[in-house]
PDB file of C-alpha atoms in Angstrom:
ATOM      1  CA  UNK R 211     106.741  99.139  90.902  1.00 92.00           C
ATOM      2  CA  UNK R 212     106.759 102.465  92.748  1.00 95.00           C
ATOM      3  CA  UNK R 213     105.035 103.470  95.994  1.00 96.00           C
ATOM      4  CA  UNK R 214     102.125 105.113  94.184  1.00 96.00           C
ATOM      5  CA  UNK R 215     101.362 101.913  92.256  1.00 96.00           C
ATOM      6  CA  UNK R 216     101.548  99.806  95.407  1.00 96.00           C
ATOM      7  CA  UNK R 217      99.289 102.282  97.181  1.00 95.00           C
ATOM      8  CA  UNK R 218      96.708 102.146  94.386  1.00 95.00           C
ATOM      9  CA  UNK R 219      96.614  98.345  94.307  1.00 94.00           C
ATOM     10  CA  UNK R 220      96.440  97.740  98.059  1.00 94.00           C
ATOM     11  CA  UNK R 221      93.037  97.365  99.725  1.00 89.00           C
ATOM     12  CA  UNK R 222      91.560  95.851 102.926  1.00 86.00           C
ATOM     13  CA  UNK R 223      91.050  92.270 101.773  1.00 90.00           C
ATOM     14  CA  UNK R 224      94.697  91.823 100.705  1.00 95.00           C
ATOM     15  CA  UNK R 225      95.902  91.299 104.301  1.00 94.00           C
ATOM     16  CA  UNK R 226      98.694  93.860 104.019  1.00 96.00           C
ATOM     17  CA  UNK R 227     101.201  93.941 106.861  1.00 97.00           C
ATOM     18  CA  UNK R 228     104.550  95.335 107.852  1.00 98.00           C
ATOM     19  CA  UNK R 229     106.602  92.309 108.900  1.00 97.00           C
ATOM     20  CA  UNK R 230     109.926  93.956 109.800  1.00 97.00           C
ATOM     21  CA  UNK R 231     111.605  97.358 110.053  1.00 97.00           C
ATOM     22  CA  UNK R 232     115.365  97.868 109.640  1.00 96.00           C
ATOM     23  CA  UNK R 233     116.847 101.155 110.860  1.00 91.00           C
ATOM     24  CA  UNK R 234     120.491 100.385 109.985  1.00 83.00           C
ATOM     25  CA  UNK R 235     121.135 102.811 107.074  1.00 83.00           C
ATOM     26  CA  UNK R 236     118.082 104.024 105.193  1.00 92.00           C
ATOM     27  CA  UNK R 237     114.889 102.861 106.866  1.00 97.00           C
ATOM     28  CA  UNK R 238     113.745  99.629 105.180  1.00 98.00           C
ATOM     29  CA  UNK R 239     110.250  98.227 105.683  1.00 98.00           C
ATOM     30  CA  UNK R 240     109.434  94.621 104.800  1.00 98.00           C
ATOM     31  CA  UNK R 241     105.843  94.597 103.599  1.00 98.00           C
ATOM     32  CA  UNK R 242     103.693  91.765 102.315  1.00 97.00           C
ATOM     33  CA  UNK R 243     100.169  91.311 101.055  1.00 97.00           C
ATOM     34  CA  UNK R 244      98.087  88.890  99.052  1.00 96.00           C
ATOM     35  CA  UNK R 245      98.390  89.257  95.292  1.00 95.00           C
ATOM     36  CA  UNK R 246      95.645  91.501  93.872  1.00 93.00           C
ATOM     37  CA  UNK R 247      95.193  89.073  90.944  1.00 92.00           C
ATOM     38  CA  UNK R 248      95.593  85.733  92.743  1.00 92.00           C
ATOM     39  CA  UNK R 249      94.474  85.811  96.391  1.00 85.00           C
ATOM     40  CA  UNK R 250      96.341  82.544  97.153  1.00 91.00           C
ATOM     41  CA  UNK R 251      99.728  84.096  96.324  1.00 95.00           C
ATOM     42  CA  UNK R 252     101.659  86.369  98.707  1.00 96.00           C
ATOM     43  CA  UNK R 253     103.712  89.295  97.387  1.00 96.00           C
ATOM     44  CA  UNK R 254     106.743  90.649  99.274  1.00 97.00           C
ATOM     45  CA  UNK R 255     108.158  94.173  99.071  1.00 98.00           C
ATOM     46  CA  UNK R 256     111.091  96.135 100.458  1.00 97.00           C
ATOM     47  CA  UNK R 257     110.049  99.749 100.940  1.00 98.00           C
ATOM     48  CA  UNK R 258     113.140 101.920 101.408  1.00 98.00           C
ATOM     49  CA  UNK R 259     112.713 105.411 102.883  1.00 98.00           C
ATOM     50  CA  UNK R 260     115.494 107.900 102.064  1.00 96.00           C
ATOM     51  CA  UNK R 261     116.245 111.056 104.057  1.00 95.00           C
ATOM     52  CA  UNK R 262     114.176 110.040 107.095  1.00 96.00           C
ATOM     53  CA  UNK R 263     113.533 112.851 109.578  1.00 94.00           C
ATOM     54  CA  UNK R 264     110.934 111.105 111.747  1.00 95.00           C
ATOM     55  CA  UNK R 265     109.522 107.611 112.001  1.00 96.00           C
ATOM     56  CA  UNK R 266     106.893 105.844 114.054  1.00 95.00           C
ATOM     57  CA  UNK R 267     106.792 102.577 112.150  1.00 97.00           C
ATOM     58  CA  UNK R 268     106.607  99.031 113.523  1.00 96.00           C
ATOM     59  CA  UNK R 269     105.384  95.612 112.452  1.00 97.00           C
ATOM     60  CA  UNK R 270     101.617  95.852 112.130  1.00 97.00           C
ATOM     61  CA  UNK R 271      98.646  95.176 109.888  1.00 96.00           C
ATOM     62  CA  UNK R 272      98.131  97.799 107.202  1.00 95.00           C
ATOM     63  CA  UNK R 273      95.440  97.776 104.554  1.00 92.00           C
ATOM     64  CA  UNK R 274      96.447 101.183 103.217  1.00 94.00           C
ATOM     65  CA  UNK R 275      99.618 102.996 102.206  1.00 97.00           C
ATOM     66  CA  UNK R 276      99.667 106.675 101.322  1.00 96.00           C
ATOM     67  CA  UNK R 277     102.699 108.684 100.179  1.00 97.00           C
ATOM     68  CA  UNK R 278     101.862 112.370 100.214  1.00 97.00           C
ATOM     69  CA  UNK R 279     103.252 115.881 100.543  1.00 96.00           C
ATOM     70  CA  UNK R 280      99.975 117.092 102.088  1.00 95.00           C
ATOM     71  CA  UNK R 281      99.318 115.624 105.523  1.00 96.00           C
ATOM     72  CA  UNK R 282      99.048 117.124 109.004  1.00 97.00           C
ATOM     73  CA  UNK R 283     101.938 114.878 110.100  1.00 97.00           C
ATOM     74  CA  UNK R 284     104.168 117.000 107.853  1.00 97.00           C
ATOM     75  CA  UNK R 285     103.327 120.302 109.503  1.00 97.00           C
ATOM     76  CA  UNK R 286     106.204 120.057 112.008  1.00 95.00           C
ATOM     77  CA  UNK R 287     108.603 119.632 109.084  1.00 95.00           C
ATOM     78  CA  UNK R 288     107.143 121.789 106.320  1.00 95.00           C
ATOM     79  CA  UNK R 289     105.190 124.665 107.906  1.00 96.00           C
ATOM     80  CA  UNK R 290     106.361 127.783 109.771  1.00 97.00           C
ATOM     81  CA  UNK R 291     106.489 127.158 113.526  1.00 97.00           C
ATOM     82  CA  UNK R 292     105.894 129.492 116.421  1.00 98.00           C
ATOM     83  CA  UNK R 293     104.304 130.160 119.791  1.00 98.00           C
ATOM     84  CA  UNK R 294     100.678 130.841 120.660  1.00 97.00           C
ATOM     85  CA  UNK R 295     100.380 133.241 123.585  1.00 96.00           C
ATOM     86  CA  UNK R 296      97.304 134.365 125.485  1.00 95.00           C
ATOM     87  CA  UNK R 297      96.786 137.794 127.046  1.00 94.00           C
ATOM     88  CA  UNK R 298      93.518 137.599 128.956  1.00 93.00           C
ATOM     89  CA  UNK R 299      92.513 135.492 131.925  1.00 89.00           C
ATOM     90  CA  UNK R 300      90.155 132.711 130.895  1.00 89.00           C
ATOM     91  CA  UNK R 301      86.860 132.330 132.696  1.00 89.00           C
ATOM     92  CA  UNK R 302      87.409 128.561 132.755  1.00 90.00           C
ATOM     93  CA  UNK R 303      90.870 127.264 131.866  1.00 88.00           C
ATOM     94  CA  UNK R 304      89.569 123.690 131.678  1.00 89.00           C
ATOM     95  CA  UNK R 305      87.105 124.717 128.976  1.00 94.00           C
ATOM     96  CA  UNK R 306      90.023 126.250 127.051  1.00 94.00           C
ATOM     97  CA  UNK R 307      92.021 123.027 127.430  1.00 92.00           C
ATOM     98  CA  UNK R 308      88.988 120.959 126.396  1.00 94.00           C
ATOM     99  CA  UNK R 309      88.383 123.048 123.287  1.00 96.00           C
ATOM    100  CA  UNK R 310      92.030 122.778 122.267  1.00 96.00           C
ATOM    101  CA  UNK R 311      92.052 119.028 122.969  1.00 95.00           C
ATOM    102  CA  UNK R 312      88.886 118.486 120.895  1.00 97.00           C
ATOM    103  CA  UNK R 313      90.273 120.451 117.921  1.00 97.00           C
ATOM    104  CA  UNK R 314      93.575 118.599 118.249  1.00 97.00           C
ATOM    105  CA  UNK R 315      91.993 115.139 118.313  1.00 97.00           C
ATOM    106  CA  UNK R 316      89.715 115.897 115.355  1.00 97.00           C
ATOM    107  CA  UNK R 317      92.786 116.845 113.342  1.00 97.00           C
ATOM    108  CA  UNK R 318      95.302 114.228 114.475  1.00 96.00           C
ATOM    109  CA  UNK R 319      93.079 111.376 115.660  1.00 92.00           C
ATOM    110  CA  UNK R 320      95.836 109.982 117.861  1.00 91.00           C
ATOM    111  CA  UNK R 321      98.745 110.555 115.447  1.00 94.00           C
ATOM    112  CA  UNK R 322     100.364 113.157 117.705  1.00 95.00           C
ATOM    113  CA  UNK R 323      99.703 113.736 121.410  1.00 94.00           C
ATOM    114  CA  UNK R 324      98.427 117.095 122.619  1.00 93.00           C
ATOM    115  CA  UNK R 325     101.353 117.262 125.058  1.00 89.00           C
ATOM    116  CA  UNK R 326     103.684 117.744 122.066  1.00 94.00           C
ATOM    117  CA  UNK R 327     102.147 121.187 121.565  1.00 96.00           C
ATOM    118  CA  UNK R 328     100.060 122.445 124.519  1.00 92.00           C
ATOM    119  CA  UNK R 329     101.908 124.231 127.288  1.00 88.00           C
ATOM    120  CA  UNK R 330     100.977 121.935 130.163  1.00 80.00           C
ATOM    121  CA  UNK R 331     103.101 120.737 133.032  1.00 71.00           C
ATOM    122  CA  UNK R 332     102.587 118.701 136.174  1.00 63.00           C
ATOM    123  CA  UNK R 333     102.366 120.524 139.486  1.00 60.00           C
ATOM    124  CA  UNK R 334     102.121 117.724 142.007  1.00 64.00           C
ATOM    125  CA  UNK R 335      99.045 115.695 141.142  1.00 62.00           C
ATOM    126  CA  UNK R 336      97.495 118.399 138.961  1.00 66.00           C
ATOM    127  CA  UNK R 337      98.085 119.615 135.430  1.00 68.00           C
ATOM    128  CA  UNK R 338      98.864 123.312 135.187  1.00 74.00           C
ATOM    129  CA  UNK R 339      97.510 125.026 132.110  1.00 81.00           C
ATOM    130  CA  UNK R 340      96.637 128.603 131.259  1.00 82.00           C
ATOM    131  CA  UNK R 341      97.558 129.861 134.725  1.00 82.00           C
ATOM    132  CA  UNK R 342      97.097 133.600 135.165  1.00 82.00           C
ATOM    133  CA  UNK R 343      96.131 136.321 132.743  1.00 88.00           C
ATOM    134  CA  UNK R 344      98.922 135.798 130.211  1.00 91.00           C
ATOM    135  CA  UNK R 345     101.454 133.246 129.054  1.00 90.00           C
ATOM    136  CA  UNK R 346     102.197 130.612 126.485  1.00 92.00           C
ATOM    137  CA  UNK R 347      99.232 128.506 125.432  1.00 94.00           C
ATOM    138  CA  UNK R 348     101.017 126.248 122.933  1.00 95.00           C
ATOM    139  CA  UNK R 349     103.822 125.974 120.387  1.00 97.00           C
ATOM    140  CA  UNK R 350     104.058 124.284 117.011  1.00 97.00           C
ATOM    141  CA  UNK R 351     103.266 124.627 113.321  1.00 98.00           C
ATOM    142  CA  UNK R 352     101.292 127.696 112.316  1.00 98.00           C
ATOM    143  CA  UNK R 353      98.273 125.823 110.840  1.00 98.00           C
ATOM    144  CA  UNK R 354      97.843 123.973 114.153  1.00 98.00           C
ATOM    145  CA  UNK R 355      98.204 127.159 116.188  1.00 98.00           C
ATOM    146  CA  UNK R 356      95.547 128.766 113.959  1.00 98.00           C
ATOM    147  CA  UNK R 357      93.281 125.783 114.643  1.00 98.00           C
ATOM    148  CA  UNK R 358      93.800 126.242 118.396  1.00 98.00           C
ATOM    149  CA  UNK R 359      93.074 129.977 118.038  1.00 97.00           C
ATOM    150  CA  UNK R 360      89.781 129.198 116.298  1.00 98.00           C
ATOM    151  CA  UNK R 361      88.869 126.699 119.020  1.00 97.00           C
ATOM    152  CA  UNK R 362      89.187 129.317 121.778  1.00 96.00           C
ATOM    153  CA  UNK R 363      87.892 132.311 119.805  1.00 95.00           C
ATOM    154  CA  UNK R 364      85.822 134.688 121.983  1.00 93.00           C
ATOM    155  CA  UNK R 365      86.993 132.854 125.114  1.00 94.00           C
ATOM    156  CA  UNK R 366      90.546 134.201 125.379  1.00 95.00           C
ATOM    157  CA  UNK R 367      92.772 136.639 123.445  1.00 96.00           C
ATOM    158  CA  UNK R 368      95.593 134.920 121.583  1.00 96.00           C
ATOM    159  CA  UNK R 369      98.565 135.953 119.489  1.00 97.00           C
ATOM    160  CA  UNK R 370     100.799 133.824 117.258  1.00 97.00           C
ATOM    161  CA  UNK R 371     104.516 134.682 117.330  1.00 97.00           C
ATOM    162  CA  UNK R 372     106.604 133.047 114.582  1.00 97.00           C
ATOM    163  CA  UNK R 373     109.843 131.360 115.638  1.00 97.00           C
ATOM    164  CA  UNK R 374     111.363 129.469 112.682  1.00 94.00           C
ATOM    165  CA  UNK R 375     110.751 127.955 109.261  1.00 95.00           C
ATOM    166  CA  UNK R 376     111.783 124.316 108.911  1.00 94.00           C
ATOM    167  CA  UNK R 377     113.747 123.088 105.900  1.00 88.00           C
ATOM    168  CA  UNK R 378     110.648 121.520 104.349  1.00 88.00           C
ATOM    169  CA  UNK R 379     110.499 119.123 101.437  1.00 91.00           C
ATOM    170  CA  UNK R 380     109.327 116.198 103.539  1.00 94.00           C
ATOM    171  CA  UNK R 381     106.840 113.590 102.420  1.00 97.00           C
ATOM    172  CA  UNK R 382     104.677 111.356 104.604  1.00 98.00           C
ATOM    173  CA  UNK R 383     104.515 107.606 104.104  1.00 98.00           C
ATOM    174  CA  UNK R 384     101.384 106.739 106.062  1.00 97.00           C
ATOM    175  CA  UNK R 385     100.204 103.238 106.948  1.00 97.00           C
ATOM    176  CA  UNK R 386      97.073 102.426 108.986  1.00 94.00           C
ATOM    177  CA  UNK R 387      98.663 103.080 112.394  1.00 93.00           C
ATOM    178  CA  UNK R 388     102.220 104.252 111.717  1.00 96.00           C
ATOM    179  CA  UNK R 389     104.198 106.620 109.508  1.00 97.00           C
ATOM    180  CA  UNK R 390     107.568 107.769 108.192  1.00 98.00           C
ATOM    181  CA  UNK R 391     108.538 111.332 107.279  1.00 97.00           C
ATOM    182  CA  UNK R 392     111.214 111.226 104.574  1.00 97.00           C
ATOM    183  CA  UNK R 393     112.427 112.793 101.320  1.00 96.00           C
ATOM    184  CA  UNK R 394     111.718 109.860  98.983  1.00 97.00           C
ATOM    185  CA  UNK R 395     110.683 106.203  98.834  1.00 97.00           C
ATOM    186  CA  UNK R 396     111.669 103.317  96.588  1.00 97.00           C
ATOM    187  CA  UNK R 397     109.893  99.978  96.330  1.00 98.00           C
ATOM    188  CA  UNK R 398     111.395  96.672  95.276  1.00 97.00           C
ATOM    189  CA  UNK R 399     109.364  93.505  94.955  1.00 96.00           C
ATOM    190  CA  UNK R 400     111.279  90.502  96.277  1.00 95.00           C
ATOM    191  CA  UNK R 401     110.711  86.818  95.831  1.00 86.00           C
ATOM    192  CA  UNK R 402     110.250  84.709  98.950  1.00 68.00           C
TER     193      UNK R 402
END
């Protein structure tokens, strides 16, 4: 069985769950679910991720598995990165931050925090953001910076400055609430 076949066969009522994660060499995920043909039987799998560049995986319930080369989680690894600068003083910097936050959350839905990208910092008890008439608004993958630009269009002038192109070639193994970015995945069914 390969990851695509497991992904196709898994659905909500099969009680899928990650039971253990081993980071020793390649990342190995112990996964189990009810059999899709016989609900009273449990199936056990070892999902091995090769060439891991990022992982946020832990024991948890998961009714879905997706292995894809097209996911916003991959943007840090596969898309050109750069800086988003602004060159006009915003009328309301909190509106700018709110618009960026809303666009960010609609895209990532909690997968990545805004603080990974937005240029915010603590100044005492307050968050500093968009201070003055020019500066860095955010940094990150170009598609995300373009999304931020659209969110603040006609509110502030922005300019994207490229910085580097990552190696690319990553794939995302996405569970309900966690993920692994890697080059490839193998699946082995094991007997209990």
